[in-house]
GROMACS .gro file of C-alpha atoms in nm:
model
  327
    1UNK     CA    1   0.073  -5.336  -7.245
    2UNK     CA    2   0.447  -5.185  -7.245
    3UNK     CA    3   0.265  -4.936  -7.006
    4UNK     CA    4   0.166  -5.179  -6.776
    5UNK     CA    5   0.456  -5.397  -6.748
    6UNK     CA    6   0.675  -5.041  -6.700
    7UNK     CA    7   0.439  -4.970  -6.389
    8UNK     CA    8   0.481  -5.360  -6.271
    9UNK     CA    9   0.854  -5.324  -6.324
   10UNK     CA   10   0.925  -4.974  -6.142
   11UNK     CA   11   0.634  -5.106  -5.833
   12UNK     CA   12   0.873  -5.376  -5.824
   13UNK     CA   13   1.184  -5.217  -5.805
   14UNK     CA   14   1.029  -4.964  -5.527
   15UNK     CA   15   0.934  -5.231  -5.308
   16UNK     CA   16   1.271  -5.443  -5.313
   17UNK     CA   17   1.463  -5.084  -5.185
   18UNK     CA   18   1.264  -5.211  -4.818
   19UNK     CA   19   1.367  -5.581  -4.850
   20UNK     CA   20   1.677  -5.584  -4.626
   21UNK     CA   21   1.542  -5.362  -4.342
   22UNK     CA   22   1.186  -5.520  -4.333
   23UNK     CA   23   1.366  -5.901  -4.320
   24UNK     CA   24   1.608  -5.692  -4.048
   25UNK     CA   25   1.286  -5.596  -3.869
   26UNK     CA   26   1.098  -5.935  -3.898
   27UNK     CA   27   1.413  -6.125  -3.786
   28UNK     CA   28   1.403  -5.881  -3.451
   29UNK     CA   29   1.026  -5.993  -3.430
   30UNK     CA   30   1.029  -6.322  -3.499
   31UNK     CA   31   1.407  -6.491  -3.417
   32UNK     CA   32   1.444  -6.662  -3.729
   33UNK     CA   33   1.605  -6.625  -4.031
   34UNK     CA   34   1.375  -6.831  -4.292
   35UNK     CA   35   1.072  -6.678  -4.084
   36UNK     CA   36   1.160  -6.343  -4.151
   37UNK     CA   37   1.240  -6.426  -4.547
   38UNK     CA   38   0.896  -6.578  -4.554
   39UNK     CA   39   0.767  -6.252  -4.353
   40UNK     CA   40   0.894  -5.972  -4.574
   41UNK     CA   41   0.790  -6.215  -4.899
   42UNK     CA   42   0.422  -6.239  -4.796
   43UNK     CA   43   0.423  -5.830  -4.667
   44UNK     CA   44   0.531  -5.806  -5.032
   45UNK     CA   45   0.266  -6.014  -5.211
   46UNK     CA   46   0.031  -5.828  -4.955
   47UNK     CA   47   0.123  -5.512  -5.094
   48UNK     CA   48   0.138  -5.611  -5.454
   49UNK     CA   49  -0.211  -5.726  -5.395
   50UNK     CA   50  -0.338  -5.408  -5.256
   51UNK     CA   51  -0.121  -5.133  -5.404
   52UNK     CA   52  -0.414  -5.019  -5.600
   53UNK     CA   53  -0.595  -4.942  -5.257
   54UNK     CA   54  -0.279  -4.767  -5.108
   55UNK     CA   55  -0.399  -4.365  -5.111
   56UNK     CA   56  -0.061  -4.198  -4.992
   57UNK     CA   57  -0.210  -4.124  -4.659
   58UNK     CA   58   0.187  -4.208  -4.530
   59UNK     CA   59   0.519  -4.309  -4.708
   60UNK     CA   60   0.538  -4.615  -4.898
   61UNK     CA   61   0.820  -4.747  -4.600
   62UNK     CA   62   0.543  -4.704  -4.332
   63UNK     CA   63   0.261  -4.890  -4.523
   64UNK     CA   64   0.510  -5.186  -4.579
   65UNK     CA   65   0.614  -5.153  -4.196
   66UNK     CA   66   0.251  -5.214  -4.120
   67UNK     CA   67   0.188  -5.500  -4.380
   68UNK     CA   68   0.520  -5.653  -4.206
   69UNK     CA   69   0.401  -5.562  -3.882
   70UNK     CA   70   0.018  -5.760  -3.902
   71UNK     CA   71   0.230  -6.046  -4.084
   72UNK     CA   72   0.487  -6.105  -3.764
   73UNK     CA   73   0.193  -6.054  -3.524
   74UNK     CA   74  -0.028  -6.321  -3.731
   75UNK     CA   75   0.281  -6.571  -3.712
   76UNK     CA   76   0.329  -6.524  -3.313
   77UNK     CA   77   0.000  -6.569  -3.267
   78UNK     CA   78   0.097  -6.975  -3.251
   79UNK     CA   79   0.247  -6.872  -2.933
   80UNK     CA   80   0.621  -6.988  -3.020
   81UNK     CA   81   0.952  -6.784  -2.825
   82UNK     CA   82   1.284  -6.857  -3.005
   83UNK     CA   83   1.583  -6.912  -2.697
   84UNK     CA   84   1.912  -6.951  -2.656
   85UNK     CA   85   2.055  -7.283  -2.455
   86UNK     CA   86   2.097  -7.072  -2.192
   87UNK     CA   87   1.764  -6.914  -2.178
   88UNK     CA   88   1.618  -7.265  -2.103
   89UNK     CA   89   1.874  -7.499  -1.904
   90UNK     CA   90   2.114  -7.451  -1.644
   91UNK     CA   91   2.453  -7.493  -1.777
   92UNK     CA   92   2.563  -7.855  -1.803
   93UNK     CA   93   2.915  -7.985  -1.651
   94UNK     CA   94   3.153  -8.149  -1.847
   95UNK     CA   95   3.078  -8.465  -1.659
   96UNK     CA   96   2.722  -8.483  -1.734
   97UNK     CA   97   2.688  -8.295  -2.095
   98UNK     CA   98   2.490  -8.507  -2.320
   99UNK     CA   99   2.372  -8.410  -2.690
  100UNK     CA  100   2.021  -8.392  -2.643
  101UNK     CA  101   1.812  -8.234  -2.972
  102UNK     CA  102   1.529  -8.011  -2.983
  103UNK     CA  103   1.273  -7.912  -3.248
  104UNK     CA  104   1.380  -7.681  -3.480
  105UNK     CA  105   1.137  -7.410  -3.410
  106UNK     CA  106   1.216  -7.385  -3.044
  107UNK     CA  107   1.605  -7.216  -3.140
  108UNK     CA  108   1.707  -6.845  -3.191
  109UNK     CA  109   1.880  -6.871  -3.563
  110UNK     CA  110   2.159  -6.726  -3.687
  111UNK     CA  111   2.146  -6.433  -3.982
  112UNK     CA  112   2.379  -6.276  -4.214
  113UNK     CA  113   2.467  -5.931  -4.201
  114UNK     CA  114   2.391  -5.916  -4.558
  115UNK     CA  115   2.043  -6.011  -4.525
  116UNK     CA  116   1.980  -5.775  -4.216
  117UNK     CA  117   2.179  -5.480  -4.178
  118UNK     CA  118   2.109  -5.201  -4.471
  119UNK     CA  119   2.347  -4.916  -4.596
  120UNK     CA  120   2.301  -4.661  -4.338
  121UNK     CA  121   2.419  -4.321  -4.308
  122UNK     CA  122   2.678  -4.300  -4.050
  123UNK     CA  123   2.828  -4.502  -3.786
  124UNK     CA  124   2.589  -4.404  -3.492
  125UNK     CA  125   2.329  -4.579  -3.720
  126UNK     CA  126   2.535  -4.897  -3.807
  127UNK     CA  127   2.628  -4.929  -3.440
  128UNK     CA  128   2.271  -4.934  -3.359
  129UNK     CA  129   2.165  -5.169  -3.631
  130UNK     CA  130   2.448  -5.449  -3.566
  131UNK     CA  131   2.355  -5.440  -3.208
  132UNK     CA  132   2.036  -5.505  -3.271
  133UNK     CA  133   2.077  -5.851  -3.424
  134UNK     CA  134   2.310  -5.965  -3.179
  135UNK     CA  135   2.187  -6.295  -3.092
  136UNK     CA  136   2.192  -6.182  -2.688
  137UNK     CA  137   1.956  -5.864  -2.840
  138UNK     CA  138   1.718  -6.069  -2.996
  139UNK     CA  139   1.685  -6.347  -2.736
  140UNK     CA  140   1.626  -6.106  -2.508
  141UNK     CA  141   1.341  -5.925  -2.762
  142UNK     CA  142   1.183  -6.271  -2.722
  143UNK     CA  143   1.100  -6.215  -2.383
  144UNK     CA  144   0.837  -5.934  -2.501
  145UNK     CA  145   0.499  -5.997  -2.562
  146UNK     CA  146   0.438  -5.950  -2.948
  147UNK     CA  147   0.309  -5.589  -2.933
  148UNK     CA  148   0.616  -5.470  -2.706
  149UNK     CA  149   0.816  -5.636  -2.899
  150UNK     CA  150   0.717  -5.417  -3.186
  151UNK     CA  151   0.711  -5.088  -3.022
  152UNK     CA  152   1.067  -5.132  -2.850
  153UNK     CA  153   1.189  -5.205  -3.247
  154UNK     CA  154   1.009  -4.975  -3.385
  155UNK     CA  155   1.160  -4.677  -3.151
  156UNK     CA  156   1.469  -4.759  -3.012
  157UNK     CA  157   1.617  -4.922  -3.300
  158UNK     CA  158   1.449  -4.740  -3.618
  159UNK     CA  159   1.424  -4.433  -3.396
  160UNK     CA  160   1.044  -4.392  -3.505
  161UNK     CA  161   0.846  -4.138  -3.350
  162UNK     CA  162   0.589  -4.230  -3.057
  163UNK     CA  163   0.342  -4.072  -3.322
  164UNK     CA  164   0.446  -4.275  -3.609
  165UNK     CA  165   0.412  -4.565  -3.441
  166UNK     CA  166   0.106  -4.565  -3.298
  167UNK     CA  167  -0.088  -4.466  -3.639
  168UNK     CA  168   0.109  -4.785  -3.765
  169UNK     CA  169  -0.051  -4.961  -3.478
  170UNK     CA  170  -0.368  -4.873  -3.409
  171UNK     CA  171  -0.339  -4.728  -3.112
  172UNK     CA  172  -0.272  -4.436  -2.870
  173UNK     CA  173   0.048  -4.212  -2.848
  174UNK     CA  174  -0.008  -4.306  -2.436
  175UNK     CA  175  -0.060  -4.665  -2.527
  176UNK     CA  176   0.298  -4.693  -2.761
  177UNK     CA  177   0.495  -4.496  -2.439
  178UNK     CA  178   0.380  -4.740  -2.167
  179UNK     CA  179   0.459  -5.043  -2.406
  180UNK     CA  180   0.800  -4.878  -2.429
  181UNK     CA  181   0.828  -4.849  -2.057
  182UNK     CA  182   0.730  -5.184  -1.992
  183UNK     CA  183   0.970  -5.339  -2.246
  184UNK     CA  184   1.239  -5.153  -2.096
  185UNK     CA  185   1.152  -5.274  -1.717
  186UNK     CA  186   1.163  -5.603  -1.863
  187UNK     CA  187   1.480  -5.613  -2.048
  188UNK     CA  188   1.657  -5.433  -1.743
  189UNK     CA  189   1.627  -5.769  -1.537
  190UNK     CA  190   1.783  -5.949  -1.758
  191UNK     CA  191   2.151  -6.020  -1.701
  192UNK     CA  192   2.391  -5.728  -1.854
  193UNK     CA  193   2.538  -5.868  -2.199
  194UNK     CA  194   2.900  -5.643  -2.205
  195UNK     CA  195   3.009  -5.820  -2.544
  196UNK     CA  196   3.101  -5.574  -2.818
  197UNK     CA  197   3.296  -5.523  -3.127
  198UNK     CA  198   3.401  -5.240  -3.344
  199UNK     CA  199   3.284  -5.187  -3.667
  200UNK     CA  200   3.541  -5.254  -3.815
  201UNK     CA  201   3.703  -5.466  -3.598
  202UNK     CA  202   3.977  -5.279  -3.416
  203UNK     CA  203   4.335  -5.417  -3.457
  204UNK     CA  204   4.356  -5.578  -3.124
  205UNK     CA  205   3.979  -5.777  -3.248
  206UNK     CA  206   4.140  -5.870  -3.579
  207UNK     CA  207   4.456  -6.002  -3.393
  208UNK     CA  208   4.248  -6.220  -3.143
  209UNK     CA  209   4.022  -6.372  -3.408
  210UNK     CA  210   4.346  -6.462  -3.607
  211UNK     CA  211   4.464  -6.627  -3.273
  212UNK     CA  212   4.142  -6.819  -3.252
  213UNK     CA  213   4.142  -6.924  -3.613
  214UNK     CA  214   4.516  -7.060  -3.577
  215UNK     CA  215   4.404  -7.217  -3.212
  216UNK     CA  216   4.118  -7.344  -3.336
  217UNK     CA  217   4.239  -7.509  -3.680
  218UNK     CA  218   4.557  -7.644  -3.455
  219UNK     CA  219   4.292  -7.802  -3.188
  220UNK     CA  220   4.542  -7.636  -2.975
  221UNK     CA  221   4.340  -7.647  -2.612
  222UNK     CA  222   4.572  -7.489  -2.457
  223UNK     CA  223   4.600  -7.131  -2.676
  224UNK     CA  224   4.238  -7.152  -2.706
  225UNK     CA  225   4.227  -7.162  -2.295
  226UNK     CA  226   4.413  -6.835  -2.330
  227UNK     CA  227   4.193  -6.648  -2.557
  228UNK     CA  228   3.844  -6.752  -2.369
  229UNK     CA  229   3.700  -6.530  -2.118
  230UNK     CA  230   3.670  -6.648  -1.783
  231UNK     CA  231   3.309  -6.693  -1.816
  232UNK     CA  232   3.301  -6.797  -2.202
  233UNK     CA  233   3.014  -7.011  -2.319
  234UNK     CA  234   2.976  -7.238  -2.603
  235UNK     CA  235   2.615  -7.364  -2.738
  236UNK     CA  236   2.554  -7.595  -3.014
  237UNK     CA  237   2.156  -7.584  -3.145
  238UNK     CA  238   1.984  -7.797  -3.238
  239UNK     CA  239   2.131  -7.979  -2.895
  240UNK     CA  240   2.002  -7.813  -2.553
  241UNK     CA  241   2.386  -7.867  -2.429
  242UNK     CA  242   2.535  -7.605  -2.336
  243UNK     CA  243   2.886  -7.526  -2.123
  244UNK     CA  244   3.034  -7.225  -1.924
  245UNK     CA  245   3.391  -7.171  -1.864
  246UNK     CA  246   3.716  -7.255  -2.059
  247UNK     CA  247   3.783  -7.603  -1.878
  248UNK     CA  248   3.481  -7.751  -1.950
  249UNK     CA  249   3.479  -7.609  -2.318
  250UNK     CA  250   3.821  -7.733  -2.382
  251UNK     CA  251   3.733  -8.076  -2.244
  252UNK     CA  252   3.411  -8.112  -2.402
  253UNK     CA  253   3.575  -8.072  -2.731
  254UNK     CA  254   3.903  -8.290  -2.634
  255UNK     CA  255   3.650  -8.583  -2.555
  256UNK     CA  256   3.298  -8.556  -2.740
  257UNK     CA  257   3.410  -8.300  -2.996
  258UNK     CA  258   3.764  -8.444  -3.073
  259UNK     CA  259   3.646  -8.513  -3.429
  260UNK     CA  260   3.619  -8.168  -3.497
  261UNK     CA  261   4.047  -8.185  -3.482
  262UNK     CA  262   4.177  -8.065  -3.814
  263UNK     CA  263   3.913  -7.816  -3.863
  264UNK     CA  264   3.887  -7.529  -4.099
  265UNK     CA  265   3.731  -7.224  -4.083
  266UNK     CA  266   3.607  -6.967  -4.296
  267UNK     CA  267   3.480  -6.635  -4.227
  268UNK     CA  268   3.140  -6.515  -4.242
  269UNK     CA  269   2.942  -6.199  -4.091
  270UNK     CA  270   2.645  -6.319  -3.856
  271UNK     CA  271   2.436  -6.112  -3.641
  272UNK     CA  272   2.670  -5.835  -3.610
  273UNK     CA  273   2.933  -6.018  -3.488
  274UNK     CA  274   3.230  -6.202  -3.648
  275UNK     CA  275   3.149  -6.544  -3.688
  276UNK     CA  276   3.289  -6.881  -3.926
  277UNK     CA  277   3.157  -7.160  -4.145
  278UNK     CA  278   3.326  -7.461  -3.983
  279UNK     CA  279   3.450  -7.733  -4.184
  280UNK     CA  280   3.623  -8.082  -4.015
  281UNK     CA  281   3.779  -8.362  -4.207
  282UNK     CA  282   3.579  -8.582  -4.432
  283UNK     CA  283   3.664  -8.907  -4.420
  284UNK     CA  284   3.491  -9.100  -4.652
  285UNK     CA  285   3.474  -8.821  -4.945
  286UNK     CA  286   3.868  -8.667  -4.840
  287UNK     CA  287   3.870  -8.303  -4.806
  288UNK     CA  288   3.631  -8.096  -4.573
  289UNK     CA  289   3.275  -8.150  -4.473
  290UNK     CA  290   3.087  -7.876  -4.319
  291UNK     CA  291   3.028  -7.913  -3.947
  292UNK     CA  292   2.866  -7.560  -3.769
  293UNK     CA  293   2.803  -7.131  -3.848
  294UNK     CA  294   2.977  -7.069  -3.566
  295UNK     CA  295   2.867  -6.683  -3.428
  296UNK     CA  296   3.190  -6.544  -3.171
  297UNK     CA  297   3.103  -6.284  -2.954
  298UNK     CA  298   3.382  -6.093  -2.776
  299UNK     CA  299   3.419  -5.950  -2.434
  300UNK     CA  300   3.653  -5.749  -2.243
  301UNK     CA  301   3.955  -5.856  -2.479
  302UNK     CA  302   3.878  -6.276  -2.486
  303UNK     CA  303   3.615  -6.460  -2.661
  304UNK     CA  304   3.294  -6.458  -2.459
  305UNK     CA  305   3.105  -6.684  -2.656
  306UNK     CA  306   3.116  -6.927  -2.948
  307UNK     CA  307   2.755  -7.080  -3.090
  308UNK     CA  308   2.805  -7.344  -3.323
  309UNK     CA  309   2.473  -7.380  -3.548
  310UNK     CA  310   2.512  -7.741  -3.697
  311UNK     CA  311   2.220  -7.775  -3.920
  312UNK     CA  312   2.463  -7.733  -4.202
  313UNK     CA  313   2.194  -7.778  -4.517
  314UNK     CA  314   2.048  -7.523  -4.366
  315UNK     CA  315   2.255  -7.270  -4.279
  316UNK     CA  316   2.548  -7.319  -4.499
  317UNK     CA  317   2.325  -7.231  -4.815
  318UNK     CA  318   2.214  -6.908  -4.619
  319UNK     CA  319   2.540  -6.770  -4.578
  320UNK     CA  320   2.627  -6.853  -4.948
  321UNK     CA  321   2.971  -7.102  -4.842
  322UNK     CA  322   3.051  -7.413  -4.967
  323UNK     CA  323   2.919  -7.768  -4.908
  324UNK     CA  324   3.287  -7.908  -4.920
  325UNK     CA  325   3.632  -7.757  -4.897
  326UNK     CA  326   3.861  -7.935  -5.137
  327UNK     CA  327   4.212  -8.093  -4.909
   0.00000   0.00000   0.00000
């Protein structure tokens, strides 16, 4: 028996080693956060299930990779692309922005680093991965059909071989380098997404988050004018609203958003970026409720972009903050 539970222990413990990078790779896939947990669980129970029929034809990492694979393909089978705001309205003007909600399933979600990104060996690597779950990266892997989609992970962010990944799929060495082409052609039309940050954060980053964070807290529209980029955007999911430009950002939240005044924020590491748990004053309970994940993305200096995720029992529990900030 003590043999048994030794074998169940250590198949265990070799299996959890993938966890990060598979829900890394099924987040790519799929564009959610709790689809990719429930991904990389059911590849697990999958290979739990069938470890007895595993032969050691490949490594242990490529026969989960295909378990996780099948798994993402099954679930896009429904047919569902995560977006963006932008990737489905026309930006609204100040005048006319109204907070109109859409399903849940129909957003790109927000993911911890922690969740995503694993230890990799040196910095080349890490660049690669963080870029990778950018939300502007994985909006646009959306785009792909499912199979693409998988190839254009599968080479140009885990750096597989065309060979490797066409015995994990099936098909043809021919077949996996046209998919590549194709999901190149197709990313290349979309609009050029120049936001970047260090890893770390280079001084002059750390100085103009600290800016934002002491413009944002103050509600001070007029130091937050100066940090935004001239072509800045601001989304807030589940709500298709969404706004381009510091003047109609600043007045949106002077007017509509004004009870977000005497904010807090904490940090938090989302999709590569910097990003915050936003808290605003609770009224009826004192202290701080929380209000948003906001994920910043930063661009030539300024803050290009600030998406403000406000299903707070969702996502506040994901990136392991608090429900309420004491006063």
């Amino acid at each position: 028996m003590s043999k048994v539970v030794g074998a169940a222990t250590e198949l265990d413990a070799s299996l959890e080693k993938y966890r990060v990078e598979l829900t890394g790779y099924c987040y790519r896939m799929l564009g959610s956060a709790f689809e990719a947990e429930d991904a990389v669980q059911d590849t697990m129970v999958r290979a739990w299930r069938s470890y007895e029929k595993f032969e050691g034809r490949s490594s242990l990492r490529s026969w989960l990779y295909r378990i996780a694979t099948n798994v993402c393909l099954d679930m896009l089978n429904a047919g569902n692309r995560r977006a963006r705001p932008m990737d489905l309205t026309a930006s609204t003007p100040l005048a006319q922005a109204a907070l109109t909600p859409r399903a849940d399933n129909v957003w790109l979600e927000p993911i911890p680093d922690a969740r995503v990104l694993p230890a990799v060996s040196g910095p080349e690597e890490a660049a690669v991965a963080k870029e990778s779950v950018r939300l502007a990266f994985v909006a646009a892997l959306q785009q792909l059909p499912a199979k693409q989609r998988a190839v254009l992970i599968l080479r140009e962010v885990l750096a597989w071989k065309a060979s490797e990944v066409a015995e994990l799929l099936g098909t043809t060495v021919a077949s996996v380098n046209s998919a590549l082409q194709r999901a190149r052609a197709t990313l290349a039309e979309r609009p050029a997404d120049d936001s970047a940050t260090s890893d770390p954060l280079d001084e002059d980053q750390r100085k103009l988050l600290d800016r934002y964070v002491k413009a944002f807290e103050g509600y001070d529209m007029a130091a937050l004018t100066a940090l935004l980029h001239e072509d800045a955007v601001m989304t807030m999911p589940p709500f298709d609203l969404w706004l381009r430009g510091p003047r109609d950002i600043t007045g949106f939240m002077s007017t509509m958003g004004a009870p977000c005044a005497g904010s807090r924020l904490l940090p938090v590491a989302a999709n590569g970026t910097p990003g915050f748990a936003q808290y605003k004053p609770d009224p009826d309970n004192g202290g701080y409720m929380p209000w948003a994940i906001q994920v910043i993305e930063i661009s030539e200096g300024r803050v290009a972009g600030f998406h403000c995720f406000l299903d707070t029992q969702r996502w506040f529990p994901l990136f392991r903050v608090p429900l309420h900030l004491d006063a």
